[in-house]
Every structure is written in C-alpha cells, then in structure tokens.
Amino acid sequence: MTPELDAAFAACGAAAWGGLTWSDALPHLTPQAVEKTLTLCPTPGAVLVAAFPYYAGDTPGNLSLYARGRDYHLVLTEKLNTVCDVLRQKYLSYSFLPGADNSPLPERQLAWACGMGLRGQNGLLILPPWGSYVFLGTILTDCPLEFSTSEPSNVCISCGKCAAACPGGALDGAGFQLSRCLSDISQKKGELSPEENALLSAQECLWGCDLCQRVCPYNAHPAITPISDFREDLISSLIPADLEGLTNRTFREKYGDRAFAWRGPAVLRRNLALKENT
C-alpha cells in the first residue's frame, strides 16, 4: 500500500507523510487526548500524518504568513479526504477520518515520531526545503495498517535565534510558554492585559506572528508552495476600512474561508485599534 499512499499524498500536494500504528502513536498522546480520540474512533488502528507547505513569499503585511491564503483547515481536510478515498476503496469496512488542527491528535509529536523533518527549538516541525512553513494534518483510522519503523526526528542546530527573537519571551528555558506567545495573544477574545496590549501594539502583526520563523536558519530560503490555495488570492494586510460596517454574518461571508476569521471581527477590530493608538 505504501506506493499507492506515496502517490496519493504527492497528488494532493503533501511534501512528506508518515504513519504509526496506534500502539506506536499512543505514548505521544495525553490521557485527555486518548479519551477524545476514542470518542472519534473507538478502536483505533493507525494514524497517518502529512505535511503541506504554505510559504508563498514574504510580502510586507500585518497578517501572519499562514493566514494569508485560503483557510488551511478547509484545504487540508479536502486534500486528506482524497487520500482517505484511496484507502476507503481498498479497505471497505474501515473508517478514515481526516483532521487538520482540529483533532485531539498531537500532529507535531506524531510527525517527529515518524521521523519527519527536524524538531525546531521553537516547537515547530522543520522540513527542508520548505523550512517550518508547513501545515500538518492527520488521518485516524480503525484499519490496522502497518508501517516500517522510522527513527525519531533529530533536533535542529539549537542556535537560539528563535528564542532571542520572540518578543514575549515565550521560548525560555522552561519550555514554550503559550501565554507569552504573540500569536496566541493576538487571537485571544475579550480584553487584553496591559502587558499584552503593549506587546501586541509594539509589533507589526495584527494576527499571528512569524518572528521566530523569520530568523530561523532553516527558513533562509524556503521553497515556494506548489499548493495554489496557499499561493493565490492572498490577503497580506487588513485595515479598519476592510471591516467597517460588517456584521458577524457579513464578515463570515467575506472572510469565512480565511484562517484569521475564526474569532470573528471583534478581535481584529480590537487589534487594529491598538495599532492606531500607538
């Protein structure tokens, strides 16, 4: 089945893929993740992981690079479903469930366990020549697929540039601190703390953050994605006029196929106001 899967993943634009039996995947899941996974698939047999490159150049703008094209949740689900269809035709009595940053499976940990790419000091998967500009998706199945054993991914060169570039100090010696990550702060709903306001207003990005990726040596010359959804019809920036007069419904109609839309217009308006007041 491996040649067929190689062809199926390549046809949908994946740069790499790997697979783990459920018993090999299990040590990488928290008890909570296991419980949630079992609600989706009561008798898991295997997990497949795939990486999809999204870098389309670094045009100046206030939206993170990952959010400029079509929403990766939609794109990856569609692409993974084409692979699922190949598997469904061969294994008629089994289920195949695609996931794209919306399942309990720890995508990066599973990718590293498959030997995919490198483990970045900033917690991201690095996959030359695409660098860390890749989205990860999974396929969960109750089919007892078997895979050849792979060595876990090596770590990056640990140069420390990502940690030094992080404006919130999220990459400290204690590990990744999500509460200090600018990308996470920019997506929080409601009122921000004075410290969060100061941090967000001092940086260019309105939504997300690419600073730790831009300084990474592995991202010095990343390859351009072959996936048209991430390369065409890009939105690099938003200004207040783009959101003026939009209700939640009309906002979804205008931007519903973009990754920055999931929080609605209020968060974006708040962030834009912070930029205007500095």
Short mmCIF file of C-alpha atoms in Angstrom, two decimals:
data_model
loop_
_atom_site.label_atom_id
_atom_site.label_comp_id
_atom_site.label_asym_id
_atom_site.label_seq_id
_atom_site.Cartn_x
_atom_site.Cartn_y
_atom_site.Cartn_z
CA MET A 1 0.00 0.00 0.00
CA THR A 2 2.96 2.35 0.51
CA PRO A 3 3.47 3.16 -3.22
CA GLU A 4 -0.23 3.94 -3.53
CA LEU A 5 -0.09 6.21 -0.49
CA ASP A 6 3.08 7.87 -1.78
CA ALA A 7 1.23 8.68 -4.99
CA ALA A 8 -1.95 9.81 -3.21
CA PHE A 9 -0.14 12.15 -0.84
CA ALA A 10 2.03 13.54 -3.63
CA ALA A 11 -1.03 14.14 -5.81
CA CYS A 12 -2.69 16.26 -3.13
CA GLY A 13 0.40 18.40 -2.55
CA ALA A 14 1.87 16.84 0.59
CA ALA A 15 5.62 17.33 0.93
CA ALA A 16 6.03 14.35 3.28
CA TRP A 17 3.96 11.80 5.13
CA GLY A 18 4.40 9.06 7.68
CA GLY A 19 2.38 6.54 9.62
CA LEU A 20 2.25 4.96 13.05
CA THR A 21 0.31 2.03 14.40
CA TRP A 22 -1.98 3.02 17.23
CA SER A 23 0.28 1.29 19.75
CA ASP A 24 3.25 3.33 18.49
CA ALA A 25 1.24 6.56 18.49
CA LEU A 26 -0.26 6.05 21.95
CA PRO A 27 2.81 7.10 24.02
CA HIS A 28 2.69 10.54 22.38
CA LEU A 29 -0.89 11.28 23.47
CA THR A 30 -2.00 12.66 26.82
CA PRO A 31 -4.76 10.76 28.65
CA GLN A 32 -7.18 13.53 27.67
CA ALA A 33 -6.18 13.21 24.00
CA VAL A 34 -6.64 9.44 24.15
CA GLU A 35 -10.12 9.85 25.62
CA LYS A 36 -11.15 12.33 22.93
CA THR A 37 -9.64 10.18 20.18
CA LEU A 38 -11.61 7.16 21.33
CA THR A 39 -14.85 9.13 21.00
CA LEU A 40 -13.99 9.67 17.33
CA CYS A 41 -12.69 6.17 16.68
CA PRO A 42 -13.45 3.59 19.40
CA THR A 43 -10.96 1.04 18.06
CA PRO A 44 -8.02 2.96 16.54
CA GLY A 45 -5.66 1.02 14.35
CA ALA A 46 -3.28 3.60 12.93
CA VAL A 47 -2.56 7.28 12.38
CA LEU A 48 -1.14 8.90 9.25
CA VAL A 49 0.50 12.35 9.33
CA ALA A 50 1.23 14.60 6.36
CA ALA A 51 2.94 17.97 5.88
CA PHE A 52 1.72 20.58 3.40
CA PRO A 53 3.97 23.58 2.58
CA TYR A 54 2.40 27.04 2.58
CA TYR A 55 5.20 29.58 2.04
CA ALA A 56 4.27 31.94 -0.82
CA GLY A 57 6.83 34.70 -0.32
CA ASP A 58 7.20 37.35 2.37
CA THR A 59 5.30 40.35 1.06
CA PRO A 60 5.04 43.03 3.79
CA GLY A 61 1.74 42.90 5.65
CA ASN A 62 0.14 42.68 9.07
CA LEU A 63 -1.24 39.15 8.77
CA SER A 64 0.91 36.14 9.59
CA LEU A 65 2.05 34.24 6.52
CA TYR A 66 -0.01 31.18 7.41
CA ALA A 67 -3.26 33.20 7.42
CA ARG A 68 -2.92 34.91 4.04
CA GLY A 69 -4.22 32.17 1.78
CA ARG A 70 -7.32 30.03 1.97
CA ASP A 71 -8.03 28.59 5.42
CA TYR A 72 -5.73 25.62 5.89
CA HIS A 73 -8.37 23.75 7.90
CA LEU A 74 -10.54 23.65 4.78
CA VAL A 75 -7.70 22.98 2.35
CA LEU A 76 -6.07 20.16 4.30
CA THR A 77 -9.39 18.46 5.03
CA GLU A 78 -10.18 18.42 1.32
CA LYS A 79 -6.74 17.12 0.39
CA LEU A 80 -6.62 14.49 3.11
CA ASN A 81 -10.05 13.29 2.05
CA THR A 82 -8.62 12.43 -1.37
CA VAL A 83 -6.15 10.14 0.40
CA CYS A 84 -8.95 8.77 2.56
CA ASP A 85 -10.87 7.93 -0.61
CA VAL A 86 -7.94 5.84 -1.85
CA LEU A 87 -7.88 3.99 1.46
CA ARG A 88 -11.67 3.59 1.57
CA GLN A 89 -11.65 1.92 -1.84
CA LYS A 90 -9.09 -0.62 -0.67
CA TYR A 91 -10.32 -1.17 2.89
CA LEU A 92 -14.08 -1.09 2.52
CA SER A 93 -15.05 -1.98 6.07
CA TYR A 94 -12.90 0.61 7.84
CA SER A 95 -13.28 4.30 8.60
CA PHE A 96 -10.77 7.04 7.74
CA LEU A 97 -11.11 10.43 9.47
CA PRO A 98 -9.10 13.46 8.29
CA GLY A 99 -8.01 16.10 10.78
CA ALA A 100 -6.35 19.48 10.36
CA ASP A 101 -5.52 21.24 13.61
CA ASN A 102 -8.98 20.27 14.84
CA SER A 103 -8.46 16.79 16.27
CA PRO A 104 -7.05 15.61 19.61
CA LEU A 105 -4.04 14.07 17.87
CA PRO A 106 -0.71 15.86 18.58
CA GLU A 107 0.33 16.39 14.99
CA ARG A 108 3.90 17.58 15.52
CA GLN A 109 4.77 14.90 18.06
CA LEU A 110 3.41 12.21 15.76
CA ALA A 111 5.27 13.66 12.77
CA TRP A 112 8.53 13.62 14.73
CA ALA A 113 7.83 10.06 15.86
CA CYS A 114 7.55 9.13 12.17
CA GLY A 115 10.98 10.64 11.57
CA MET A 116 9.59 13.57 9.61
CA GLY A 117 11.83 16.65 9.39
CA LEU A 118 13.54 18.17 12.41
CA ARG A 119 12.34 19.29 15.83
CA GLY A 120 12.73 23.05 15.99
CA GLN A 121 13.76 24.81 19.19
CA ASN A 122 10.56 26.86 18.83
CA GLY A 123 8.47 23.69 18.87
CA LEU A 124 7.78 23.70 15.14
CA LEU A 125 8.49 20.96 12.64
CA ILE A 126 11.22 21.92 10.15
CA LEU A 127 11.03 20.22 6.77
CA PRO A 128 13.71 21.28 4.27
CA PRO A 129 13.43 22.81 1.70
CA TRP A 130 10.13 24.20 3.00
CA GLY A 131 11.52 25.17 6.38
CA SER A 132 8.96 25.39 9.16
CA TYR A 133 6.33 26.83 6.83
CA VAL A 134 4.24 23.67 6.74
CA PHE A 135 0.78 22.72 7.93
CA LEU A 136 0.23 19.28 9.43
CA GLY A 137 -2.79 17.07 9.01
CA THR A 138 -3.72 13.60 10.18
CA ILE A 139 -5.82 10.61 9.19
CA LEU A 140 -7.18 8.50 12.03
CA THR A 141 -8.38 5.01 11.16
CA ASP A 142 -9.54 1.79 12.76
CA CYS A 143 -7.75 -0.11 10.00
CA PRO A 144 -4.71 -1.99 11.38
CA LEU A 145 -2.24 -0.55 8.88
CA GLU A 146 1.41 -1.44 9.30
CA PHE A 147 4.38 0.85 8.63
CA SER A 148 8.12 0.40 8.50
CA THR A 149 9.89 1.59 11.64
CA SER A 150 11.48 5.04 11.43
CA GLU A 151 13.99 6.75 13.67
CA PRO A 152 12.51 9.75 15.52
CA SER A 153 13.36 13.18 14.14
CA ASN A 154 16.60 14.85 15.13
CA VAL A 155 16.63 18.26 16.76
CA CYS A 156 17.63 21.42 14.91
CA ILE A 157 21.01 23.10 15.43
CA SER A 158 19.61 24.90 18.52
CA CYS A 159 21.18 28.23 17.59
CA GLY A 160 18.80 30.13 19.88
CA LYS A 161 17.80 32.73 17.28
CA CYS A 162 14.10 31.91 17.60
CA ALA A 163 14.17 32.36 21.38
CA ALA A 164 16.04 35.66 21.08
CA ALA A 165 13.57 36.98 18.50
CA CYS A 166 10.42 36.14 20.49
CA PRO A 167 9.03 39.48 21.76
CA GLY A 168 7.10 37.88 24.61
CA GLY A 169 9.88 35.60 25.81
CA ALA A 170 7.71 32.57 25.16
CA LEU A 171 10.72 30.37 24.39
CA ASP A 172 12.51 30.38 27.72
CA GLY A 173 14.48 27.70 29.50
CA ALA A 174 11.31 26.23 30.98
CA GLY A 175 9.94 25.39 27.54
CA PHE A 176 7.29 27.02 25.39
CA GLN A 177 5.05 29.44 27.32
CA LEU A 178 1.84 29.74 25.32
CA SER A 179 0.54 32.66 27.39
CA ARG A 180 3.51 34.77 26.25
CA CYS A 181 3.30 33.85 22.56
CA LEU A 182 2.33 36.88 20.46
CA SER A 183 0.41 34.70 18.01
CA ASP A 184 -1.76 33.35 20.82
CA ILE A 185 -2.23 36.80 22.35
CA SER A 186 -3.34 38.26 19.01
CA GLN A 187 -6.12 35.66 18.81
CA LYS A 188 -7.46 35.96 22.36
CA LYS A 189 -11.03 37.15 22.75
CA GLY A 190 -12.06 39.91 25.09
CA GLU A 191 -9.95 42.49 26.87
CA LEU A 192 -6.19 42.04 26.97
CA SER A 193 -3.99 42.78 29.95
CA PRO A 194 -1.86 45.96 29.87
CA GLU A 195 1.22 43.81 29.25
CA GLU A 196 -0.49 42.01 26.36
CA ASN A 197 -1.70 45.33 24.91
CA ALA A 198 1.84 46.72 25.00
CA LEU A 199 3.30 43.59 23.44
CA LEU A 200 0.78 43.45 20.60
CA SER A 201 0.82 47.17 19.82
CA ALA A 202 4.63 47.17 19.55
CA GLN A 203 4.69 44.55 16.79
CA GLU A 204 3.70 44.72 13.14
CA CYS A 205 1.43 41.70 13.05
CA LEU A 206 -2.29 42.19 13.55
CA TRP A 207 -2.94 38.46 13.60
CA GLY A 208 -0.38 35.78 14.38
CA CYS A 209 3.39 36.17 14.47
CA ASP A 210 6.24 34.96 12.25
CA LEU A 211 9.24 36.38 14.12
CA CYS A 212 10.66 33.09 15.40
CA GLN A 213 10.32 31.60 11.93
CA ARG A 214 11.82 34.50 10.01
CA VAL A 215 15.10 34.32 11.92
CA CYS A 216 15.42 30.54 11.68
CA PRO A 217 18.42 29.49 9.53
CA TYR A 218 16.33 26.71 8.00
CA ASN A 219 13.94 29.38 6.69
CA ALA A 220 16.61 31.47 4.98
CA HIS A 221 15.46 30.41 1.50
CA PRO A 222 12.26 28.37 1.80
CA ALA A 223 10.76 26.81 -1.30
CA ILE A 224 7.51 28.25 -2.62
CA THR A 225 4.46 26.08 -2.06
CA PRO A 226 3.05 24.24 -5.07
CA ILE A 227 -0.44 24.41 -3.50
CA SER A 228 -2.46 27.10 -5.27
CA ASP A 229 -4.80 27.65 -2.29
CA PHE A 230 -1.82 28.94 -0.30
CA ARG A 231 -0.20 30.80 -3.20
CA GLU A 232 -3.04 32.68 -4.90
CA ASP A 233 -5.65 35.26 -3.89
CA LEU A 234 -3.62 36.22 -0.83
CA ILE A 235 -4.65 38.82 1.75
CA SER A 236 -1.47 40.24 3.28
CA SER A 237 -2.99 43.00 5.40
CA LEU A 238 -6.22 44.31 6.87
CA ILE A 239 -7.10 47.94 7.58
CA PRO A 240 -10.10 49.32 9.51
CA ALA A 241 -11.97 50.05 6.29
CA ASP A 242 -11.92 46.33 5.42
CA LEU A 243 -14.08 45.60 8.47
CA GLU A 244 -16.20 48.73 8.51
CA GLY A 245 -19.92 48.03 8.72
CA LEU A 246 -19.52 44.26 8.75
CA THR A 247 -21.81 42.23 10.98
CA ASN A 248 -20.74 38.79 12.15
CA ARG A 249 -22.71 37.31 9.27
CA THR A 250 -21.35 39.59 6.55
CA PHE A 251 -17.84 39.18 7.97
CA ARG A 252 -18.17 35.41 7.58
CA GLU A 253 -19.49 35.86 4.04
CA LYS A 254 -16.48 38.00 3.13
CA TYR A 255 -13.70 36.24 5.04
CA GLY A 256 -15.14 32.90 6.13
CA ASP A 257 -12.64 30.94 4.06
CA ARG A 258 -9.65 32.55 5.82
CA ALA A 259 -7.85 31.26 8.90
CA PHE A 260 -7.97 34.68 10.57
CA ALA A 261 -11.78 34.68 10.51
CA TRP A 262 -12.47 32.04 13.15
CA ARG A 263 -12.56 34.54 16.03
CA GLY A 264 -14.88 36.92 14.20
CA PRO A 265 -14.41 40.65 13.53
CA ALA A 266 -14.27 41.88 17.15
CA VAL A 267 -10.75 40.56 17.84
CA LEU A 268 -9.42 42.04 14.59
CA ARG A 269 -11.05 45.41 15.31
CA ARG A 270 -9.54 45.43 18.80
CA ASN A 271 -6.08 44.68 17.41
CA LEU A 272 -6.41 47.33 14.71
CA ALA A 273 -7.44 49.90 17.32
CA LEU A 274 -4.33 49.07 19.35
CA LYS A 275 -2.17 49.74 16.31
CA GLU A 276 -3.90 53.05 15.62
CA ASN A 277 -3.44 54.24 19.20
CA THR A 278 0.33 53.71 19.28
#
